[in-house]
């Protein structure tokens, strides 16, 4: 191996510390220095995190990593004991550059490094091929942000996500556009990424079902800065609402260019545009646009506001987008370990499907596929440079631990509409 | 030493190399971890790609910036013919040659209209061709769903050889071969085949015709070489290798999506060819192995490197990794402008002081 | 019809930015026969450095135009130094090397500059502060902002100035001579290294201005913005005939128009079969078509002779 000296130290330390743990356990219990209590066994649990940390989505990738890091640092501060051993969590942050090939290479590296679990990846394109490797290695994977329905439809026992998938979100968004906003003529733009196209297509289905007419279907890319041409075309079709499937980096400038072209029609986004960054990028052109975000507004969740402040204090930046979800994902994993009384993947994997965890985004329970159950989705409107929550659709209405029983049971009885739609699609 | 003795030594050498190559994945897996075996698998795919591009760029001197399109064609053909997407499940041995053939046809399709173009005009048109293929792959999910668009195609059948799937561990004589190992052997076999074909091509009539065109097209034409057909053949042969590598990629990953076939990939393969030594087969192999392994080595080494140098981590490993990668590209070219392991003939040409202050000679 | 006019305006603004960047490619190509792949990154650094200054001064009470002008004045010398440095480090040692060697150093340079920009400016997207007056003119139902008018005028002025420089000054004559035949130009007493450096300086200054224009007009800047922009501008330069200065201007404007008309009308032209997602396909298709009939670009006879 590469750092013999370092390893020797660890080996010596683990010899001192090892008493209860079996040596051949899959996550080798690498001991931390037994400073204060040599009698109590100490275990290091490695949690992998994968997201693009370089390239155009690097800011989102780092945000995800920060969320998971915060969860792990908090867990370490609590000095958790699992299965009678003092547990120290270690985050293995990896960069997959949003490239499927690197996604699998990194997944293999985490498997080699005996990661006990993986938070990630960020993109569906890397999550799907990597999920197969984790499944074969029996390592649980919780993605905070991969929204392609295919991810959990592959039948892997190890694949989970804490975010509503494209189908769930597109459906809610489409219904909201036609019913609550009363849009009759809708223009749709997407960025031709798996995420943007996925959510835009689902939106289109739901909007058409709601009685709207799609007057224009335009496209851009996730690297574009100039939207004047497609917006001009949209202008000539006179829609009463424009849906954009894509990220804030395009949604922001798009709002500005919309204003410059004298188009007063408002836009509606899914989670990709639902960020504070959108307001920064759109400036005063952000007013009046809509967006949706899975889960319940952070402010309304117990611990949500605290999370926001802790995050800002720890990393000196604002939350970009998915940090609360990766924070929840890491906590869900730690929670399952605690309930199972074991950090071994095979053992706590059994506890993961039974998760009922009050996260900062929602109360998280999983359906049989590993998708978040009764995914609440909240709609927001941009007002005074901020996203103001309008209403929360579906899901457990009252956050706060004690409740959440009935809606969950409801959603459990009837397989989510998304699942039905998926079967119909295939 | 007699000829027989020399031959015996050559055989012995080859045997040793063969044993070393056969043991490599196990040594690497034990010593460094299985992620390195995966890196090796990808490196072998890149060897095939780089050798394919080497035919076009290195032998025939046609600058191709859209080479990855053929890789994409091979990969998508495999994905479409062996996945639940259309419900077709052809065996790999049927698809891979078909992929080579179809990619070769695409090569001719690209080559035909651009034969008159030279140098950098050719570069931009091939670049455009590569982008056009990628954009079509990304968008052909409507009105008829052919490629499943940006969502990509998942659950692709793994490659199987004689009824044995490579996606499951295989136990032979008490040794467990992981899927990674099995793929390694398959890729190695095909990479060796590609190397063999490359070497034979280089020494053939066609190979010499390519070099003649590269050095002076007009003189080649005057010597009776049908430059049009020979150039088209270069595009087709190069594309064939790419098509095979693409099919293997799809079967290995069991998932394809358009983002694997971007312009940056084309540029990376070109870097492998040029960095190793254009037109020189061992050089190109070296270049592709190096550039496939280097970013991964930097991934593993970035943090300890900084700790050793500064005592703490100044830069995120991923930032440093790309930074060092860029610096390595610059450094190598500055010190070895003809590539790490250039052809002997090229080296001689370069040693002669050039009268031109600018490098305007065109391929 | 109003939509058509609006699309023409969109295309012209985009096209004049492409043209400025394309000039950087074409100048270098004309003299050195080299594709300066790192040129897009110079545009990016120009945009981000100007934006840093502009953000810093945005609250200072100075008028918006003055703030932007100061930003440009900081970015231009910075980019010129950068362009000069790139040439010295990555290209000059390789003048005798095989033709593709500088291509690799250029790609390496591009990666290095991107990473440095990421370290310096972070991973986030930056927006342009709203300090410029948001006034504009209506042409029928179409709209052109004063900023866009300024971009068009400034680009036209810069291009006219460049043409004067090349055709009417000593430096321009030396540049043309070097482009024609560097060896003989050297014998005639032209300091070739100085001319090459001057070319990089001019190209980089144009890149800095173009960078500010992009970030002001589209209100966005990011450490990865250079790659696509550079690629498009390079395409434009080839379309016009690489190495040819008026060709780069024409190519830039044409590409801008093709893109915006393509995105606007391709759907109607193909009966909805192809949409704006084929915008780039359309642009490349036009490029291939042009090159098939005119293998050295629209105005590139000069290069064809030399090849």
Tab-separated table of C-alpha atoms in Angstrom, chain B residues 65-291:
chain	number	residue	atom	x	y	z
B	65	UNK	CA	-11.227	16.081	-33.878
B	66	UNK	CA	-14.449	14.101	-33.915
B	67	UNK	CA	-13.105	10.619	-33.568
B	68	UNK	CA	-15.187	9.832	-30.507
B	69	UNK	CA	-18.271	9.759	-32.742
B	70	UNK	CA	-17.276	6.300	-33.959
B	71	UNK	CA	-16.864	5.142	-30.387
B	72	UNK	CA	-20.370	6.467	-29.777
B	73	UNK	CA	-21.747	4.680	-32.819
B	74	UNK	CA	-20.264	1.383	-31.636
B	75	UNK	CA	-21.507	1.898	-28.091
B	76	UNK	CA	-25.043	2.858	-29.087
B	77	UNK	CA	-25.316	0.053	-31.606
B	78	UNK	CA	-24.418	-2.403	-28.868
B	79	UNK	CA	-26.822	-0.724	-26.468
B	80	UNK	CA	-29.725	-0.796	-28.909
B	81	UNK	CA	-29.204	-4.407	-29.942
B	82	UNK	CA	-28.621	-5.809	-26.481
B	83	UNK	CA	-30.886	-4.131	-23.963
B	84	UNK	CA	-34.515	-3.996	-22.905
B	85	UNK	CA	-34.823	-0.652	-24.720
B	86	UNK	CA	-36.085	-2.331	-27.897
B	87	UNK	CA	-36.305	-5.741	-26.291
B	88	UNK	CA	-33.591	-7.024	-28.625
B	89	UNK	CA	-30.896	-9.180	-27.068
B	90	UNK	CA	-28.313	-10.126	-29.648
B	91	UNK	CA	-25.133	-11.830	-28.524
B	92	UNK	CA	-21.991	-9.758	-28.271
B	93	UNK	CA	-20.095	-11.763	-30.877
B	94	UNK	CA	-22.664	-10.702	-33.450
B	95	UNK	CA	-22.886	-7.054	-32.420
B	96	UNK	CA	-19.204	-6.252	-32.081
B	97	UNK	CA	-18.299	-7.012	-35.712
B	98	UNK	CA	-21.483	-5.288	-36.820
B	99	UNK	CA	-20.470	-2.293	-34.716
B	100	UNK	CA	-17.097	-2.255	-36.441
B	101	UNK	CA	-18.794	-2.390	-39.821
B	102	UNK	CA	-21.322	0.346	-39.084
B	103	UNK	CA	-18.644	2.584	-37.561
B	104	UNK	CA	-16.543	1.996	-40.674
B	105	UNK	CA	-19.482	3.078	-42.797
B	106	UNK	CA	-19.804	6.230	-40.737
B	107	UNK	CA	-16.105	6.759	-41.322
B	108	UNK	CA	-16.658	6.727	-45.070
B	109	UNK	CA	-19.738	8.895	-44.644
B	110	UNK	CA	-17.611	11.495	-42.889
B	111	UNK	CA	-14.635	11.067	-45.151
B	112	UNK	CA	-16.421	11.420	-48.470
B	113	UNK	CA	-17.512	15.052	-48.324
B	114	UNK	CA	-14.368	16.344	-46.660
B	115	UNK	CA	-11.673	14.803	-48.822
B	116	UNK	CA	-10.804	18.108	-50.404
B	117	UNK	CA	-10.228	19.793	-47.093
B	118	UNK	CA	-6.824	20.110	-45.564
B	119	UNK	CA	-5.334	20.533	-42.157
B	120	UNK	CA	-7.341	22.721	-39.876
B	121	UNK	CA	-10.387	22.915	-42.091
B	122	UNK	CA	-10.588	19.169	-41.833
B	123	UNK	CA	-10.164	19.464	-38.063
B	124	UNK	CA	-13.156	21.743	-37.630
B	125	UNK	CA	-15.378	19.702	-39.930
B	126	UNK	CA	-14.577	16.468	-38.129
B	127	UNK	CA	-15.194	18.289	-34.878
B	128	UNK	CA	-18.572	19.358	-36.222
B	129	UNK	CA	-19.309	15.810	-37.320
B	130	UNK	CA	-18.551	14.511	-33.835
B	131	UNK	CA	-20.832	17.100	-32.288
B	132	UNK	CA	-23.607	16.372	-34.796
B	133	UNK	CA	-23.543	12.674	-33.885
B	134	UNK	CA	-23.628	13.493	-30.188
B	135	UNK	CA	-26.472	15.964	-30.608
B	136	UNK	CA	-28.489	13.431	-32.558
B	137	UNK	CA	-27.895	10.779	-29.915
B	138	UNK	CA	-28.985	13.262	-27.298
B	139	UNK	CA	-32.171	14.237	-29.082
B	140	UNK	CA	-33.473	11.215	-30.929
B	141	UNK	CA	-35.993	10.359	-28.265
B	142	UNK	CA	-38.726	12.272	-30.041
B	143	UNK	CA	-40.736	12.085	-32.242
B	144	UNK	CA	-39.618	8.446	-32.372
B	145	UNK	CA	-37.685	7.182	-29.424
B	146	UNK	CA	-34.530	5.642	-30.835
B	147	UNK	CA	-31.706	6.532	-28.464
B	148	UNK	CA	-33.733	7.391	-25.359
B	149	UNK	CA	-32.195	10.872	-25.488
B	150	UNK	CA	-30.274	12.307	-22.566
B	151	UNK	CA	-31.600	9.611	-20.226
B	152	UNK	CA	-29.280	7.105	-21.841
B	153	UNK	CA	-29.824	3.389	-22.171
B	154	UNK	CA	-29.458	1.275	-19.072
B	155	UNK	CA	-29.528	-2.419	-18.251
B	156	UNK	CA	-27.463	-3.310	-21.294
B	157	UNK	CA	-26.535	-6.988	-21.530
B	158	UNK	CA	-22.979	-7.692	-20.470
B	159	UNK	CA	-20.583	-9.257	-22.917
B	160	UNK	CA	-20.659	-13.030	-22.845
B	161	UNK	CA	-18.105	-15.417	-24.306
B	162	UNK	CA	-19.228	-18.940	-25.156
B	163	UNK	CA	-22.201	-18.759	-22.842
B	164	UNK	CA	-20.191	-17.406	-19.924
B	165	UNK	CA	-21.186	-13.915	-18.967
B	166	UNK	CA	-18.349	-11.608	-18.017
B	167	UNK	CA	-20.482	-9.789	-15.500
B	168	UNK	CA	-20.376	-12.543	-12.878
B	169	UNK	CA	-17.351	-13.783	-10.982
B	170	UNK	CA	-15.991	-16.951	-12.527
B	171	UNK	CA	-14.180	-19.662	-10.660
B	172	UNK	CA	-11.617	-21.658	-12.603
B	173	UNK	CA	-9.209	-24.070	-10.910
B	174	UNK	CA	-9.870	-22.518	-7.554
B	175	UNK	CA	-9.048	-18.994	-8.732
B	176	UNK	CA	-11.868	-16.470	-8.645
B	177	UNK	CA	-11.888	-14.168	-11.642
B	178	UNK	CA	-13.864	-11.013	-10.928
B	179	UNK	CA	-15.848	-9.381	-13.764
B	180	UNK	CA	-13.094	-6.771	-13.848
B	181	UNK	CA	-10.513	-9.453	-14.529
B	182	UNK	CA	-12.614	-11.126	-17.182
B	183	UNK	CA	-13.132	-7.846	-18.982
B	184	UNK	CA	-9.439	-7.180	-18.701
B	185	UNK	CA	-8.618	-10.382	-20.561
B	186	UNK	CA	-11.205	-9.729	-23.249
B	187	UNK	CA	-10.023	-6.150	-23.740
B	188	UNK	CA	-6.408	-7.275	-23.712
B	189	UNK	CA	-7.109	-9.851	-26.386
B	190	UNK	CA	-8.846	-7.328	-28.602
B	191	UNK	CA	-6.242	-4.651	-27.921
B	192	UNK	CA	-3.556	-7.117	-28.999
B	193	UNK	CA	-5.574	-7.837	-32.112
B	194	UNK	CA	-5.826	-4.112	-32.824
B	195	UNK	CA	-2.102	-3.722	-32.266
B	196	UNK	CA	-1.405	-6.640	-34.607
B	197	UNK	CA	-3.664	-5.200	-37.304
B	198	UNK	CA	-2.031	-1.793	-36.861
B	199	UNK	CA	1.443	-3.208	-37.269
B	200	UNK	CA	0.443	-5.200	-40.342
B	201	UNK	CA	-1.263	-2.160	-41.824
B	202	UNK	CA	1.758	0.025	-41.236
B	203	UNK	CA	3.985	-2.302	-43.220
B	204	UNK	CA	1.462	-2.890	-45.967
B	205	UNK	CA	1.074	-1.169	-49.307
B	206	UNK	CA	-1.800	0.830	-47.874
B	207	UNK	CA	0.249	1.856	-44.865
B	208	UNK	CA	3.005	3.184	-47.074
B	209	UNK	CA	0.439	4.962	-49.202
B	210	UNK	CA	-0.904	6.682	-46.074
B	211	UNK	CA	2.549	7.827	-45.071
B	212	UNK	CA	3.150	9.059	-48.615
B	213	UNK	CA	-0.024	11.135	-48.452
B	214	UNK	CA	0.950	12.460	-45.059
B	215	UNK	CA	4.331	13.565	-46.272
B	216	UNK	CA	3.286	15.014	-49.625
B	217	UNK	CA	-0.131	14.498	-51.078
B	218	UNK	CA	0.651	15.828	-54.522
B	219	UNK	CA	3.755	13.684	-54.885
B	220	UNK	CA	1.765	10.675	-53.702
B	221	UNK	CA	-0.861	11.356	-56.317
B	222	UNK	CA	1.828	11.688	-58.967
B	223	UNK	CA	3.155	8.287	-57.935
B	224	UNK	CA	-0.150	6.749	-58.884
B	225	UNK	CA	-1.723	6.473	-55.451
B	226	UNK	CA	-5.474	6.853	-55.554
B	227	UNK	CA	-5.488	9.395	-52.764
B	228	UNK	CA	-9.271	9.505	-52.497
B	229	UNK	CA	-9.721	5.810	-51.865
B	230	UNK	CA	-6.700	5.553	-49.636
B	231	UNK	CA	-7.867	8.437	-47.467
B	232	UNK	CA	-11.351	6.976	-47.220
B	233	UNK	CA	-9.809	3.698	-46.195
B	234	UNK	CA	-7.921	5.469	-43.412
B	235	UNK	CA	-11.152	6.967	-42.068
B	236	UNK	CA	-12.933	3.635	-42.344
B	237	UNK	CA	-10.181	1.584	-40.683
B	238	UNK	CA	-9.751	4.081	-37.875
B	239	UNK	CA	-13.490	4.186	-37.303
B	240	UNK	CA	-13.654	0.391	-37.157
B	241	UNK	CA	-11.372	0.265	-34.136
B	242	UNK	CA	-13.443	2.957	-32.483
B	243	UNK	CA	-16.626	1.013	-33.157
B	244	UNK	CA	-15.298	-2.136	-31.496
B	245	UNK	CA	-14.042	-0.188	-28.485
B	246	UNK	CA	-17.442	1.488	-28.205
B	247	UNK	CA	-19.285	-1.816	-28.180
B	248	UNK	CA	-16.998	-3.098	-25.447
B	249	UNK	CA	-17.533	0.073	-23.447
B	250	UNK	CA	-21.310	-0.360	-23.586
B	251	UNK	CA	-21.096	-3.993	-22.530
B	252	UNK	CA	-18.677	-3.181	-19.731
B	253	UNK	CA	-20.571	-0.222	-18.268
B	254	UNK	CA	-24.018	-1.677	-19.027
B	255	UNK	CA	-25.125	1.930	-19.451
B	256	UNK	CA	-24.553	4.491	-22.174
B	257	UNK	CA	-25.561	8.135	-22.311
B	258	UNK	CA	-24.507	10.902	-24.680
B	259	UNK	CA	-22.370	12.686	-22.076
B	260	UNK	CA	-19.702	9.969	-22.458
B	261	UNK	CA	-19.052	11.062	-26.018
B	262	UNK	CA	-18.312	14.750	-25.757
B	263	UNK	CA	-15.694	16.760	-27.554
B	264	UNK	CA	-13.343	16.547	-24.577
B	265	UNK	CA	-13.105	12.783	-25.097
B	266	UNK	CA	-12.054	13.276	-28.720
B	267	UNK	CA	-9.424	15.723	-27.590
B	268	UNK	CA	-8.168	13.325	-24.936
B	269	UNK	CA	-7.711	10.554	-27.487
B	270	UNK	CA	-5.895	12.962	-29.779
B	271	UNK	CA	-3.658	13.963	-26.869
B	272	UNK	CA	-2.801	10.296	-26.352
B	273	UNK	CA	-1.755	9.919	-29.962
B	274	UNK	CA	0.299	13.100	-30.120
B	275	UNK	CA	1.809	12.843	-26.664
B	276	UNK	CA	2.930	9.288	-27.252
B	277	UNK	CA	4.394	9.903	-30.671
B	278	UNK	CA	2.227	10.236	-33.739
B	279	UNK	CA	2.407	7.365	-36.178
B	280	UNK	CA	4.544	5.224	-33.911
B	281	UNK	CA	2.548	2.310	-32.545
B	282	UNK	CA	4.526	1.673	-29.323
B	283	UNK	CA	4.514	5.423	-28.679
B	284	UNK	CA	0.758	5.673	-29.101
B	285	UNK	CA	0.244	2.736	-26.757
B	286	UNK	CA	2.486	4.399	-24.202
B	287	UNK	CA	0.646	7.696	-24.619
B	288	UNK	CA	-2.766	6.137	-24.135
B	289	UNK	CA	-1.746	4.108	-21.106
B	290	UNK	CA	-0.112	7.149	-19.558
B	291	UNK	CA	-3.003	9.554	-20.085
